[in-house]
Amino acid sequence: MLDTLFQAVNIVFKPEVLLVMLASSFYGIIIGAIPGLTAVMAVSLIMPIAIFLDPVPALAAIIACDAMAVFAGDIPGTLLRIPGTPASGAYTDDSYKLTQQGKAEMVLGANCFFSAIGGLFGLVVLVCAAPLLAEVALNFSTYEYFWLACLGLTCATFMTSQDKVKGIASLFLGLFITTIGYDSITGQPRFTFGSTELLAGIHVIPVLIGLFAVSEIMRRVSSTTPPAAVYNGRIGNIYKGIFKVWREHIPNFLRGNTIGVVVGALPGAGADIAAWLAYAISKKFSKTPEKFGTGHMEGIIESTSANNSALASAWIPAFVFGIPGDVTTAMVIGILYIKDLKPGPTAFLHHPEIIYSIFICFAIANIFMLVLGYFSIKTFRHILRIPPFMLLPVILVFCIVGAFSINNSLFGVAIMLIFGLLGYIMEENDFPISPMLLAIVLGNLLEKNFIISMVKSNGNFLDFFNRPIAGSLASVAILIWIFPLIRKVYRMVTAKAA
C-alpha cells in the first residue's frame, strides 16, 4: 500500500499535473461564477482537452474544474441573487439577504471554507469506503450488475424529477438511444437506417456537450431576462471570524457533510440534490425555521457542506461498480474507457496507483479552493462584465471543436447539435435530462448483463434472485418500483377508515 501511495505521489506532484489542475481551477471558477454556465457545462467543455491528456492529468483537470465550479456558483448567488449552479440555488435567498445586511464577506467566506472542508470530508469517506466495497464487488456476477444498473437508473429517475412520468420517459428515451448501432452480443445492426456512422452507436461525449453546453447556450440566447446589475460593494477578508461561525454551527456542518456523502453515493443523485435536501432537513430540524429565507446561516452552511462532499462520494459507485454517481462521473467513466482503464473493482487491482492519484488530486483541489476562492471572490465583478454576445460564441466554438475531435468527423458535431436542441426542448417542457444521460451510460451494461444472465440461466428468470447479493439488490429495486403503488393503496385504505 505504501509503495502504491508513493508511486501516486510521484505521479501527481509533477509540474505538468499541478499546472493542469491550476489552470482547470481557474477555468472552473470562471465558468461557475457566470450565471447560467453550470459546473456540468464546465466539465463537458473541458472533456475534449482531457481526451488528449494522460489519465491522471485528465482526471485531475475534471476534479479541479468540478469542485471549483460548484463552489463558484455561490458567488453570484450571494452578490446578485442569481445562482451560478443549481446546487447554489438552495440557499441563494438566504445568502443574498445577508449581503443586503452588509454580511457578504461572512457568507462568501463560509461558502468557500465549508465547501473545501466538505470536499475533504467526502474524500475521507471515498478513501475508506471505496476499497472495502471493491472487495465485495469482486464477487459480483452478471446478475448483480444487472440489478445494480436497474437500481442506478431507478434512483436517477425518482430523485431527479418532481414529475415521475417525465423522468421515466426521459429514462426510456436514453435506453432507446443505446440500442442504436451494433448489438453487443449478436453483432446485428439496429436502428442505423443505412448510415455507416451509426453502426458504432452514438458516442457519449457529443451527447454530453450537446445536452448541457449547447442547450444552455440556446437558453441564454433565447432568454428575455435582462442581466442583473454588477455588485459594487466592498469585499474585504472573507475568512475573518470563520472559525467562530464554524463553532456555532458544528451540528449543521456535520449533518450537511453526512447528507452529502450519502446522497452523492446514490447513482444519479449528485451535488444538486444533496444541497436541496440538506437545506430542507436543516429547516426541518432548526429551532428557528421561520428565519430561513430571510438571511440565516444554518441552511447555507449545511447545504454548501453537502454539495461539495457529494462530489467526492459520487465517485464511489463510479470506481467500485463502473456506475456513475452523477453527471460528472458519467463523463469520467467515458474518459476511463477511452484511456483503456475500465472502471470497476478490478481497477483497484490492476491500476491502484491511478486510484490513489485521484485521491491525492481531490485533496489538492480542495486546498486550492481555499486559496483561489479568496482571490476569485475579489475579482468576480470583472468576470461578470464580459458581454454575453462575446462569451457565448467562444463557448460554442469549444463545443464544436470538442465534438469534432472525438472521431475527427462532422458527424459528431451533428450529434452534438441534435442533442443540444433535444436538451433545450426537454428542459423547456420540464423533462429532466439526467435520467436520459445516465440511461445512455448504463444502457449497454444493463442489456449486456441481462442477455448473458439469461443465456447462463437457460431463460430461467428465477436465477436473477438466487444469489444473496443479487437477491438483495433486486429486493431494493423492486421495492422502489412498487412503493408509489403501496403508498397509494395505503392512503385509500386510511381514507376509507376515516
GROMACS .gro file of C-alpha atoms in nm:
model
  498
    1MET     CA    1   0.000   0.000   0.000
    2LEU     CA    2   0.278   0.243   0.092
    3ASP     CA    3   0.460   0.166  -0.232
    4THR     CA    4   0.145   0.242  -0.428
    5LEU     CA    5   0.094   0.564  -0.232
    6PHE     CA    6   0.449   0.682  -0.301
    7GLN     CA    7   0.403   0.595  -0.666
    8ALA     CA    8   0.084   0.801  -0.676
    9VAL     CA    9   0.258   1.096  -0.510
   10ASN     CA   10   0.530   1.085  -0.775
   11ILE     CA   11   0.265   1.082  -1.047
   12VAL     CA   12   0.064   1.374  -0.910
   13PHE     CA   13   0.339   1.605  -0.789
   14LYS     CA   14   0.477   1.671  -1.133
   15PRO     CA   15   0.480   2.026  -1.272
   16GLU     CA   16   0.256   1.937  -1.566
   17VAL     CA   17  -0.012   1.775  -1.346
   18LEU     CA   18  -0.016   2.062  -1.095
   19LEU     CA   19  -0.028   2.318  -1.376
   20VAL     CA   20  -0.322   2.136  -1.536
   21MET     CA   21  -0.504   2.140  -1.201
   22LEU     CA   22  -0.427   2.509  -1.151
   23ALA     CA   23  -0.549   2.603  -1.499
   24SER     CA   24  -0.860   2.387  -1.459
   25SER     CA   25  -0.930   2.550  -1.123
   26PHE     CA   26  -0.922   2.899  -1.272
   27TYR     CA   27  -1.138   2.784  -1.561
   28GLY     CA   28  -1.390   2.617  -1.329
   29ILE     CA   29  -1.417   2.931  -1.115
   30ILE     CA   30  -1.481   3.149  -1.421
   31ILE     CA   31  -1.750   2.922  -1.566
   32GLY     CA   32  -1.913   2.855  -1.228
   33ALA     CA   33  -1.923   3.225  -1.139
   34ILE     CA   34  -2.110   3.321  -1.456
   35PRO     CA   35  -2.485   3.271  -1.401
   36GLY     CA   36  -2.629   3.006  -1.629
   37LEU     CA   37  -2.297   2.834  -1.703
   38THR     CA   38  -2.314   2.531  -1.474
   39ALA     CA   39  -2.046   2.302  -1.332
   40VAL     CA   40  -2.163   2.024  -1.563
   41MET     CA   41  -2.122   2.257  -1.859
   42ALA     CA   42  -1.771   2.347  -1.739
   43VAL     CA   43  -1.671   1.982  -1.722
   44SER     CA   44  -1.832   1.898  -2.057
   45LEU     CA   45  -1.630   2.175  -2.223
   46ILE     CA   46  -1.304   2.053  -2.071
   47MET     CA   47  -1.363   1.695  -2.188
   48PRO     CA   48  -1.222   1.742  -2.541
   49ILE     CA   49  -0.894   1.860  -2.387
   50ALA     CA   50  -0.891   1.583  -2.127
   51ILE     CA   51  -0.917   1.320  -2.401
   52PHE     CA   52  -0.568   1.411  -2.526
   53LEU     CA   53  -0.406   1.417  -2.180
   54ASP     CA   54  -0.260   1.126  -1.986
   55PRO     CA   55  -0.506   0.956  -1.748
   56VAL     CA   56  -0.403   1.129  -1.424
   57PRO     CA   57  -0.383   1.485  -1.564
   58ALA     CA   58  -0.714   1.428  -1.744
   59LEU     CA   59  -0.891   1.316  -1.427
   60ALA     CA   60  -0.717   1.583  -1.219
   61ALA     CA   61  -0.846   1.850  -1.457
   62ILE     CA   62  -1.204   1.723  -1.422
   63ILE     CA   63  -1.180   1.701  -1.041
   64ALA     CA   64  -1.042   2.054  -1.002
   65CYS     CA   65  -1.283   2.204  -1.255
   66ASP     CA   66  -1.589   2.040  -1.099
   67ALA     CA   67  -1.504   2.133  -0.739
   68MET     CA   68  -1.424   2.496  -0.827
   69ALA     CA   69  -1.730   2.544  -1.047
   70VAL     CA   70  -1.969   2.416  -0.779
   71PHE     CA   71  -1.814   2.650  -0.522
   72ALA     CA   72  -1.802   2.946  -0.761
   73GLY     CA   73  -2.175   2.914  -0.823
   74ASP     CA   74  -2.222   3.054  -0.470
   75ILE     CA   75  -2.063   3.388  -0.564
   76PRO     CA   76  -2.330   3.532  -0.799
   77GLY     CA   77  -2.598   3.379  -0.580
   78THR     CA   78  -2.465   3.573  -0.281
   79LEU     CA   79  -2.397   3.901  -0.457
   80LEU     CA   80  -2.665   3.912  -0.727
   81ARG     CA   81  -2.930   3.659  -0.617
   82ILE     CA   82  -2.855   3.462  -0.934
   83PRO     CA   83  -2.720   3.112  -0.851
   84GLY     CA   84  -2.429   3.017  -1.071
   85THR     CA   85  -2.510   2.645  -1.045
   86PRO     CA   86  -2.829   2.453  -0.949
   87ALA     CA   87  -2.667   2.339  -0.622
   88SER     CA   88  -2.627   2.703  -0.520
   89GLY     CA   89  -2.995   2.775  -0.574
   90ALA     CA   90  -3.096   2.603  -0.249
   91TYR     CA   91  -2.958   2.883  -0.030
   92THR     CA   92  -2.946   3.181  -0.267
   93ASP     CA   93  -3.222   3.375  -0.088
   94ASP     CA   94  -3.051   3.347   0.250
   95SER     CA   95  -2.713   3.442   0.103
   96TYR     CA   96  -2.849   3.747  -0.078
   97LYS     CA   97  -3.045   3.865   0.226
   98LEU     CA   98  -2.725   3.856   0.432
   99THR     CA   99  -2.548   4.052   0.158
  100GLN     CA  100  -2.817   4.319   0.186
  101GLN     CA  101  -2.743   4.326   0.559
  102GLY     CA  102  -2.377   4.403   0.486
  103LYS     CA  103  -2.254   4.049   0.561
  104ALA     CA  104  -2.135   3.947   0.213
  105GLU     CA  105  -1.781   3.878   0.340
  106MET     CA  106  -1.905   3.635   0.607
  107VAL     CA  107  -2.130   3.447   0.362
  108LEU     CA  108  -1.868   3.416   0.089
  109GLY     CA  109  -1.604   3.309   0.340
  110ALA     CA  110  -1.839   3.043   0.476
  111ASN     CA  111  -1.920   2.924   0.122
  112CYS     CA  112  -1.553   2.881   0.037
  113PHE     CA  113  -1.440   2.736   0.371
  114PHE     CA  114  -1.724   2.487   0.418
  115SER     CA  115  -1.713   2.383   0.052
  116ALA     CA  116  -1.344   2.294   0.086
  117ILE     CA  117  -1.388   2.114   0.418
  118GLY     CA  118  -1.695   1.934   0.282
  119GLY     CA  119  -1.491   1.817  -0.015
  120LEU     CA  120  -1.220   1.682   0.217
  121PHE     CA  121  -1.484   1.507   0.429
  122GLY     CA  122  -1.621   1.338   0.119
  123LEU     CA  123  -1.267   1.240   0.022
  124VAL     CA  124  -1.211   1.064   0.357
  125VAL     CA  125  -1.528   0.861   0.301
  126LEU     CA  126  -1.419   0.785  -0.055
  127VAL     CA  127  -1.077   0.662   0.059
  128CYS     CA  128  -1.225   0.446   0.335
  129ALA     CA  129  -1.534   0.310   0.158
  130ALA     CA  130  -1.421   0.252  -0.199
  131PRO     CA  131  -1.153  -0.016  -0.136
  132LEU     CA  132  -1.382  -0.208   0.103
  133LEU     CA  133  -1.671  -0.201  -0.142
  134ALA     CA  134  -1.435  -0.302  -0.421
  135GLU     CA  135  -1.355  -0.624  -0.235
  136VAL     CA  136  -1.726  -0.702  -0.216
  137ALA     CA  137  -1.777  -0.608  -0.580
  138LEU     CA  138  -1.518  -0.864  -0.691
  139ASN     CA  139  -1.782  -1.126  -0.611
  140PHE     CA  140  -2.032  -0.964  -0.848
  141SER     CA  141  -2.156  -1.161  -1.148
  142THR     CA  142  -2.375  -1.054  -1.438
  143TYR     CA  143  -2.684  -1.093  -1.218
  144GLU     CA  144  -2.559  -0.840  -0.962
  145TYR     CA  145  -2.451  -0.593  -1.228
  146PHE     CA  146  -2.791  -0.616  -1.395
  147TRP     CA  147  -2.976  -0.532  -1.073
  148LEU     CA  148  -2.721  -0.265  -0.987
  149ALA     CA  149  -2.781  -0.097  -1.322
  150CYS     CA  150  -3.158  -0.119  -1.260
  151LEU     CA  151  -3.112   0.037  -0.918
  152GLY     CA  152  -2.894   0.317  -1.056
  153LEU     CA  153  -3.146   0.403  -1.326
  154THR     CA  154  -3.429   0.389  -1.074
  155CYS     CA  155  -3.257   0.625  -0.831
  156ALA     CA  156  -3.178   0.866  -1.113
  157THR     CA  157  -3.540   0.871  -1.228
  158PHE     CA  158  -3.708   0.904  -0.890
  159MET     CA  159  -3.461   1.151  -0.736
  160THR     CA  160  -3.411   1.399  -1.019
  161SER     CA  161  -3.767   1.474  -1.120
  162GLN     CA  162  -4.076   1.608  -0.949
  163ASP     CA  163  -4.285   1.453  -1.227
  164LYS     CA  164  -4.203   1.081  -1.217
  165VAL     CA  165  -4.375   1.015  -1.551
  166LYS     CA  166  -4.149   1.266  -1.725
  167GLY     CA  167  -3.846   1.118  -1.551
  168ILE     CA  168  -3.937   0.768  -1.671
  169ALA     CA  169  -4.000   0.898  -2.024
  170SER     CA  170  -3.654   1.056  -2.025
  171LEU     CA  171  -3.506   0.729  -1.899
  172PHE     CA  172  -3.663   0.517  -2.174
  173LEU     CA  173  -3.556   0.766  -2.440
  174GLY     CA  174  -3.197   0.721  -2.321
  175LEU     CA  175  -3.231   0.343  -2.323
  176PHE     CA  176  -3.361   0.356  -2.681
  177ILE     CA  177  -3.060   0.566  -2.786
  178THR     CA  178  -2.824   0.295  -2.651
  179THR     CA  179  -2.981   0.040  -2.887
  180ILE     CA  180  -2.858   0.233  -3.192
  181GLY     CA  181  -2.563   0.061  -3.361
  182TYR     CA  182  -2.428  -0.294  -3.346
  183ASP     CA  183  -2.580  -0.528  -3.088
  184SER     CA  184  -2.301  -0.600  -2.837
  185ILE     CA  185  -2.389  -0.972  -2.824
  186THR     CA  186  -2.510  -1.073  -3.170
  187GLY     CA  187  -2.344  -0.805  -3.382
  188GLN     CA  188  -2.675  -0.724  -3.551
  189PRO     CA  189  -2.708  -0.357  -3.661
  190ARG     CA  190  -3.009  -0.180  -3.509
  191PHE     CA  191  -3.180   0.149  -3.597
  192THR     CA  192  -2.896   0.265  -3.823
  193PHE     CA  193  -3.122   0.339  -4.124
  194GLY     CA  194  -2.836   0.256  -4.358
  195SER     CA  195  -2.596   0.507  -4.200
  196THR     CA  196  -2.240   0.377  -4.158
  197GLU     CA  197  -2.169   0.642  -3.894
  198LEU     CA  198  -2.444   0.500  -3.671
  199LEU     CA  199  -2.305   0.146  -3.682
  200ALA     CA  200  -2.072   0.228  -3.392
  201GLY     CA  201  -2.357   0.378  -3.192
  202ILE     CA  202  -2.379   0.729  -3.053
  203HIS     CA  203  -2.073   0.843  -2.859
  204VAL     CA  204  -2.148   0.981  -2.515
  205ILE     CA  205  -1.917   1.286  -2.537
  206PRO     CA  206  -2.102   1.474  -2.818
  207VAL     CA  207  -2.425   1.387  -2.637
  208LEU     CA  208  -2.293   1.540  -2.314
  209ILE     CA  209  -2.171   1.855  -2.483
  210GLY     CA  210  -2.500   1.895  -2.665
  211LEU     CA  211  -2.727   1.831  -2.368
  212PHE     CA  212  -2.550   2.062  -2.128
  213ALA     CA  213  -2.343   2.316  -2.319
  214VAL     CA  214  -2.531   2.376  -2.645
  215SER     CA  215  -2.874   2.364  -2.478
  216GLU     CA  216  -2.754   2.619  -2.221
  217ILE     CA  217  -2.629   2.848  -2.500
  218MET     CA  218  -2.970   2.824  -2.669
  219ARG     CA  219  -3.139   2.904  -2.340
  220ARG     CA  220  -2.920   3.207  -2.280
  221VAL     CA  221  -2.971   3.338  -2.634
  222SER     CA  222  -3.349   3.297  -2.616
  223SER     CA  223  -3.379   3.449  -2.268
  224THR     CA  224  -3.555   3.785  -2.244
  225THR     CA  225  -3.447   3.849  -1.884
  226PRO     CA  226  -3.208   4.146  -1.865
  227PRO     CA  227  -2.874   4.084  -1.690
  228ALA     CA  228  -2.857   4.184  -1.324
  229ALA     CA  229  -2.656   4.483  -1.211
  230VAL     CA  230  -2.299   4.404  -1.106
  231TYR     CA  231  -2.239   4.413  -0.729
  232ASN     CA  232  -2.014   4.709  -0.645
  233GLY     CA  233  -1.984   4.672  -0.267
  234ARG     CA  234  -1.651   4.630  -0.092
  235ILE     CA  235  -1.525   4.278  -0.014
  236GLY     CA  236  -1.250   4.250   0.245
  237ASN     CA  237  -1.112   3.950   0.435
  238ILE     CA  238  -1.365   3.673   0.373
  239TYR     CA  239  -1.213   3.441   0.635
  240LYS     CA  240  -1.243   3.685   0.923
  241GLY     CA  241  -1.432   3.515   1.208
  242ILE     CA  242  -1.483   3.193   1.008
  243PHE     CA  243  -1.384   2.965   1.298
  244LYS     CA  244  -1.639   3.135   1.523
  245VAL     CA  245  -1.906   3.065   1.261
  246TRP     CA  246  -1.789   2.704   1.242
  247ARG     CA  247  -1.807   2.654   1.621
  248GLU     CA  248  -2.159   2.796   1.631
  249HIS     CA  249  -2.282   2.564   1.356
  250ILE     CA  250  -2.097   2.236   1.414
  251PRO     CA  251  -2.421   2.026   1.403
  252ASN     CA  252  -2.516   2.181   1.067
  253PHE     CA  253  -2.165   2.123   0.935
  254LEU     CA  254  -2.161   1.755   1.035
  255ARG     CA  255  -2.517   1.687   0.921
  256GLY     CA  256  -2.458   1.858   0.586
  257ASN     CA  257  -2.146   1.654   0.518
  258THR     CA  258  -2.323   1.332   0.611
  259ILE     CA  259  -2.619   1.409   0.384
  260GLY     CA  260  -2.382   1.500   0.101
  261VAL     CA  261  -2.187   1.176   0.134
  262VAL     CA  262  -2.499   0.957   0.144
  263VAL     CA  263  -2.681   1.132  -0.142
  264GLY     CA  264  -2.365   1.160  -0.354
  265ALA     CA  265  -2.307   0.785  -0.332
  266LEU     CA  266  -2.654   0.715  -0.476
  267PRO     CA  267  -2.632   0.666  -0.854
  268GLY     CA  268  -2.776   0.962  -1.038
  269ALA     CA  269  -2.824   1.191  -0.737
  270GLY     CA  270  -2.527   1.428  -0.718
  271ALA     CA  271  -2.448   1.763  -0.557
  272ASP     CA  272  -2.762   1.946  -0.668
  273ILE     CA  273  -3.000   1.710  -0.490
  274ALA     CA  274  -2.767   1.690  -0.188
  275ALA     CA  275  -2.774   2.070  -0.147
  276TRP     CA  276  -3.153   2.099  -0.172
  277LEU     CA  277  -3.212   1.802   0.057
  278ALA     CA  278  -2.963   1.935   0.315
  279TYR     CA  279  -3.136   2.274   0.314
  280ALA     CA  280  -3.478   2.112   0.365
  281ILE     CA  281  -3.350   1.894   0.651
  282SER     CA  282  -3.175   2.190   0.811
  283LYS     CA  283  -3.501   2.384   0.812
  284LYS     CA  284  -3.690   2.081   0.945
  285PHE     CA  285  -3.463   2.039   1.248
  286SER     CA  286  -3.390   2.407   1.310
  287LYS     CA  287  -3.511   2.575   1.629
  288THR     CA  288  -3.585   2.887   1.421
  289PRO     CA  289  -3.726   2.761   1.086
  290GLU     CA  290  -3.908   3.091   1.033
  291LYS     CA  291  -3.571   3.261   0.974
  292PHE     CA  292  -3.492   3.050   0.667
  293GLY     CA  293  -3.513   3.260   0.352
  294THR     CA  294  -3.459   3.582   0.547
  295GLY     CA  295  -3.080   3.559   0.587
  296HIS     CA  296  -2.992   3.259   0.806
  297MET     CA  297  -2.654   3.085   0.819
  298GLU     CA  298  -2.778   2.739   0.922
  299GLY     CA  299  -2.916   2.642   0.582
  300ILE     CA  300  -2.620   2.797   0.400
  301ILE     CA  301  -2.360   2.602   0.597
  302GLU     CA  302  -2.549   2.274   0.577
  303SER     CA  303  -2.614   2.298   0.203
  304THR     CA  304  -2.273   2.423   0.096
  305SER     CA  305  -2.111   2.145   0.300
  306ALA     CA  306  -2.340   1.887   0.139
  307ASN     CA  307  -2.286   1.983  -0.225
  308ASN     CA  308  -1.907   1.953  -0.215
  309SER     CA  309  -1.895   1.638   0.000
  310ALA     CA  310  -2.131   1.482  -0.256
  311LEU     CA  311  -1.878   1.547  -0.534
  312ALA     CA  312  -1.627   1.305  -0.383
  313SER     CA  313  -1.873   1.037  -0.270
  314ALA     CA  314  -2.026   1.032  -0.620
  315TRP     CA  315  -1.703   0.867  -0.733
  316ILE     CA  316  -1.770   0.565  -0.506
  317PRO     CA  317  -2.020   0.391  -0.739
  318ALA     CA  318  -1.812   0.501  -1.039
  319PHE     CA  319  -1.491   0.347  -0.904
  320VAL     CA  320  -1.640   0.037  -0.747
  321PHE     CA  321  -1.913  -0.063  -0.991
  322GLY     CA  322  -1.849   0.145  -1.302
  323ILE     CA  323  -2.186   0.318  -1.247
  324PRO     CA  324  -2.188   0.700  -1.243
  325GLY     CA  325  -2.287   0.868  -0.919
  326ASP     CA  326  -2.369   1.191  -1.102
  327VAL     CA  327  -2.337   1.352  -1.444
  328THR     CA  328  -1.969   1.441  -1.393
  329THR     CA  329  -1.869   1.085  -1.307
  330ALA     CA  330  -2.064   0.972  -1.615
  331MET     CA  331  -1.819   1.181  -1.817
  332VAL     CA  332  -1.529   1.040  -1.613
  333ILE     CA  333  -1.633   0.685  -1.699
  334GLY     CA  334  -1.624   0.784  -2.066
  335ILE     CA  335  -1.270   0.917  -2.021
  336LEU     CA  336  -1.162   0.598  -1.840
  337TYR     CA  337  -1.286   0.379  -2.123
  338ILE     CA  338  -1.110   0.598  -2.379
  339LYS     CA  339  -0.787   0.558  -2.176
  340ASP     CA  340  -0.837   0.177  -2.157
  341LEU     CA  341  -0.888   0.200  -1.779
  342LYS     CA  342  -1.205   0.003  -1.721
  343PRO     CA  343  -1.382   0.129  -1.409
  344GLY     CA  344  -1.495  -0.124  -1.154
  345PRO     CA  345  -1.347  -0.331  -0.870
  346THR     CA  346  -1.065  -0.467  -1.085
  347ALA     CA  347  -0.927  -0.111  -1.117
  348PHE     CA  348  -0.810  -0.141  -0.756
  349LEU     CA  349  -0.612  -0.450  -0.854
  350HIS     CA  350  -0.476  -0.350  -1.195
  351HIS     CA  351  -0.431   0.027  -1.156
  352PRO     CA  352  -0.411   0.109  -0.782
  353GLU     CA  353  -0.165   0.393  -0.847
  354ILE     CA  354  -0.429   0.571  -1.061
  355ILE     CA  355  -0.687   0.536  -0.783
  356TYR     CA  356  -0.453   0.678  -0.519
  357SER     CA  357  -0.351   0.956  -0.757
  358ILE     CA  358  -0.715   1.058  -0.785
  359PHE     CA  359  -0.746   1.063  -0.405
  360ILE     CA  360  -0.448   1.298  -0.386
  361CYS     CA  361  -0.593   1.519  -0.662
  362PHE     CA  362  -0.914   1.558  -0.461
  363ALA     CA  363  -0.714   1.679  -0.162
  364ILE     CA  364  -0.512   1.925  -0.371
  365ALA     CA  365  -0.825   2.060  -0.543
  366ASN     CA  366  -0.990   2.144  -0.211
  367ILE     CA  367  -0.672   2.307  -0.079
  368PHE     CA  368  -0.657   2.512  -0.399
  369MET     CA  369  -1.016   2.614  -0.331
  370LEU     CA  370  -0.925   2.788  -0.006
  371VAL     CA  371  -0.656   2.995  -0.177
  372LEU     CA  372  -0.805   3.057  -0.520
  373GLY     CA  373  -1.151   3.112  -0.376
  374TYR     CA  374  -1.020   3.408  -0.179
  375PHE     CA  375  -0.887   3.585  -0.487
  376SER     CA  376  -1.171   3.478  -0.719
  377ILE     CA  377  -1.431   3.638  -0.494
  378LYS     CA  378  -1.247   3.970  -0.513
  379THR     CA  379  -1.228   3.963  -0.894
  380PHE     CA  380  -1.577   3.832  -0.958
  381ARG     CA  381  -1.727   4.164  -1.069
  382HIS     CA  382  -1.482   4.186  -1.359
  383ILE     CA  383  -1.579   3.841  -1.486
  384LEU     CA  384  -1.946   3.938  -1.489
  385ARG     CA  385  -1.871   4.235  -1.713
  386ILE     CA  386  -1.791   4.006  -2.008
  387PRO     CA  387  -2.079   4.068  -2.253
  388PRO     CA  388  -2.280   3.754  -2.340
  389PHE     CA  389  -2.251   3.828  -2.713
  390MET     CA  390  -1.873   3.781  -2.676
  391LEU     CA  391  -1.875   3.488  -2.436
  392LEU     CA  392  -2.134   3.258  -2.594
  393PRO     CA  393  -1.973   3.234  -2.943
  394VAL     CA  394  -1.641   3.137  -2.782
  395ILE     CA  395  -1.814   2.862  -2.584
  396LEU     CA  396  -1.989   2.737  -2.898
  397VAL     CA  397  -1.655   2.714  -3.080
  398PHE     CA  398  -1.518   2.498  -2.797
  399CYS     CA  399  -1.827   2.277  -2.824
  400ILE     CA  400  -1.781   2.227  -3.198
  401VAL     CA  401  -1.409   2.151  -3.165
  402GLY     CA  402  -1.478   1.905  -2.883
  403ALA     CA  403  -1.748   1.717  -3.071
  404PHE     CA  404  -1.539   1.706  -3.391
  405SER     CA  405  -1.229   1.578  -3.210
  406ILE     CA  406  -1.394   1.252  -3.094
  407ASN     CA  407  -1.377   1.085  -3.437
  408ASN     CA  408  -1.244   1.375  -3.650
  409SER     CA  409  -1.583   1.381  -3.818
  410LEU     CA  410  -1.861   1.634  -3.866
  411PHE     CA  411  -2.099   1.357  -3.766
  412GLY     CA  412  -2.003   1.422  -3.403
  413VAL     CA  413  -2.089   1.790  -3.448
  414ALA     CA  414  -2.429   1.694  -3.595
  415ILE     CA  415  -2.497   1.465  -3.297
  416MET     CA  416  -2.399   1.747  -3.061
  417LEU     CA  417  -2.639   1.993  -3.228
  418ILE     CA  418  -2.925   1.742  -3.237
  419PHE     CA  419  -2.890   1.663  -2.867
  420GLY     CA  420  -2.845   2.032  -2.789
  421LEU     CA  421  -3.183   2.103  -2.946
  422LEU     CA  422  -3.333   1.797  -2.777
  423GLY     CA  423  -3.197   1.904  -2.436
  424TYR     CA  424  -3.334   2.255  -2.483
  425ILE     CA  425  -3.681   2.129  -2.577
  426MET     CA  426  -3.687   1.879  -2.290
  427GLU     CA  427  -3.587   2.127  -2.021
  428GLU     CA  428  -3.823   2.393  -2.153
  429ASN     CA  429  -4.102   2.138  -2.101
  430ASP     CA  430  -3.973   2.022  -1.760
  431PHE     CA  431  -3.838   1.687  -1.877
  432PRO     CA  432  -3.520   1.609  -1.678
  433ILE     CA  433  -3.219   1.520  -1.891
  434SER     CA  434  -3.014   1.344  -1.621
  435PRO     CA  435  -3.214   1.016  -1.641
  436MET     CA  436  -3.165   1.012  -2.018
  437LEU     CA  437  -2.791   1.070  -1.985
  438LEU     CA  438  -2.746   0.800  -1.721
  439ALA     CA  439  -2.954   0.562  -1.932
  440ILE     CA  440  -2.717   0.626  -2.224
  441VAL     CA  441  -2.421   0.547  -1.996
  442LEU     CA  442  -2.578   0.242  -1.830
  443GLY     CA  443  -2.788   0.107  -2.117
  444ASN     CA  444  -2.519  -0.120  -2.264
  445LEU     CA  445  -2.429  -0.250  -1.916
  446LEU     CA  446  -2.795  -0.329  -1.848
  447GLU     CA  447  -2.859  -0.501  -2.181
  448LYS     CA  448  -2.535  -0.697  -2.197
  449ASN     CA  449  -2.563  -0.836  -1.843
  450PHE     CA  450  -2.930  -0.921  -1.890
  451ILE     CA  451  -2.869  -1.118  -2.209
  452ILE     CA  452  -2.564  -1.302  -2.068
  453SER     CA  453  -2.755  -1.384  -1.749
  454MET     CA  454  -3.050  -1.520  -1.948
  455VAL     CA  455  -2.814  -1.737  -2.153
  456LYS     CA  456  -2.644  -1.870  -1.839
  457SER     CA  457  -2.976  -1.948  -1.672
  458ASN     CA  458  -3.134  -2.102  -1.985
  459GLY     CA  459  -3.409  -1.844  -1.969
  460ASN     CA  460  -3.493  -1.908  -1.602
  461PHE     CA  461  -3.558  -1.563  -1.458
  462LEU     CA  462  -3.560  -1.701  -1.101
  463ASP     CA  463  -3.180  -1.728  -1.121
  464PHE     CA  464  -3.169  -1.349  -1.103
  465PHE     CA  465  -3.280  -1.379  -0.738
  466ASN     CA  466  -3.089  -1.689  -0.622
  467ARG     CA  467  -2.756  -1.527  -0.528
  468PRO     CA  468  -2.757  -1.337  -0.194
  469ILE     CA  469  -2.626  -1.003  -0.323
  470ALA     CA  470  -2.835  -1.020  -0.640
  471GLY     CA  471  -3.146  -1.102  -0.437
  472SER     CA  472  -3.082  -0.810  -0.202
  473LEU     CA  473  -3.029  -0.561  -0.485
  474ALA     CA  474  -3.338  -0.696  -0.663
  475SER     CA  475  -3.547  -0.656  -0.347
  476VAL     CA  476  -3.442  -0.293  -0.306
  477ALA     CA  477  -3.505  -0.211  -0.672
  478ILE     CA  478  -3.848  -0.379  -0.681
  479LEU     CA  479  -3.946  -0.215  -0.352
  480ILE     CA  480  -3.869   0.126  -0.500
  481TRP     CA  481  -4.072   0.041  -0.810
  482ILE     CA  482  -4.384  -0.063  -0.619
  483PHE     CA  483  -4.355   0.192  -0.337
  484PRO     CA  484  -4.579   0.451  -0.512
  485LEU     CA  485  -4.848   0.184  -0.553
  486ILE     CA  486  -4.817   0.078  -0.189
  487ARG     CA  487  -4.843   0.439  -0.075
  488LYS     CA  488  -5.149   0.498  -0.292
  489VAL     CA  489  -5.325   0.185  -0.159
  490TYR     CA  490  -5.237   0.284   0.198
  491ARG     CA  491  -5.386   0.630   0.151
  492MET     CA  492  -5.704   0.483   0.002
  493VAL     CA  493  -5.743   0.242   0.295
  494THR     CA  494  -5.681   0.510   0.558
  495ALA     CA  495  -5.920   0.748   0.381
  496LYS     CA  496  -6.198   0.485   0.386
  497ALA     CA  497  -6.127   0.406   0.750
  498ALA     CA  498  -6.159   0.773   0.840
   0.00000   0.00000   0.00000
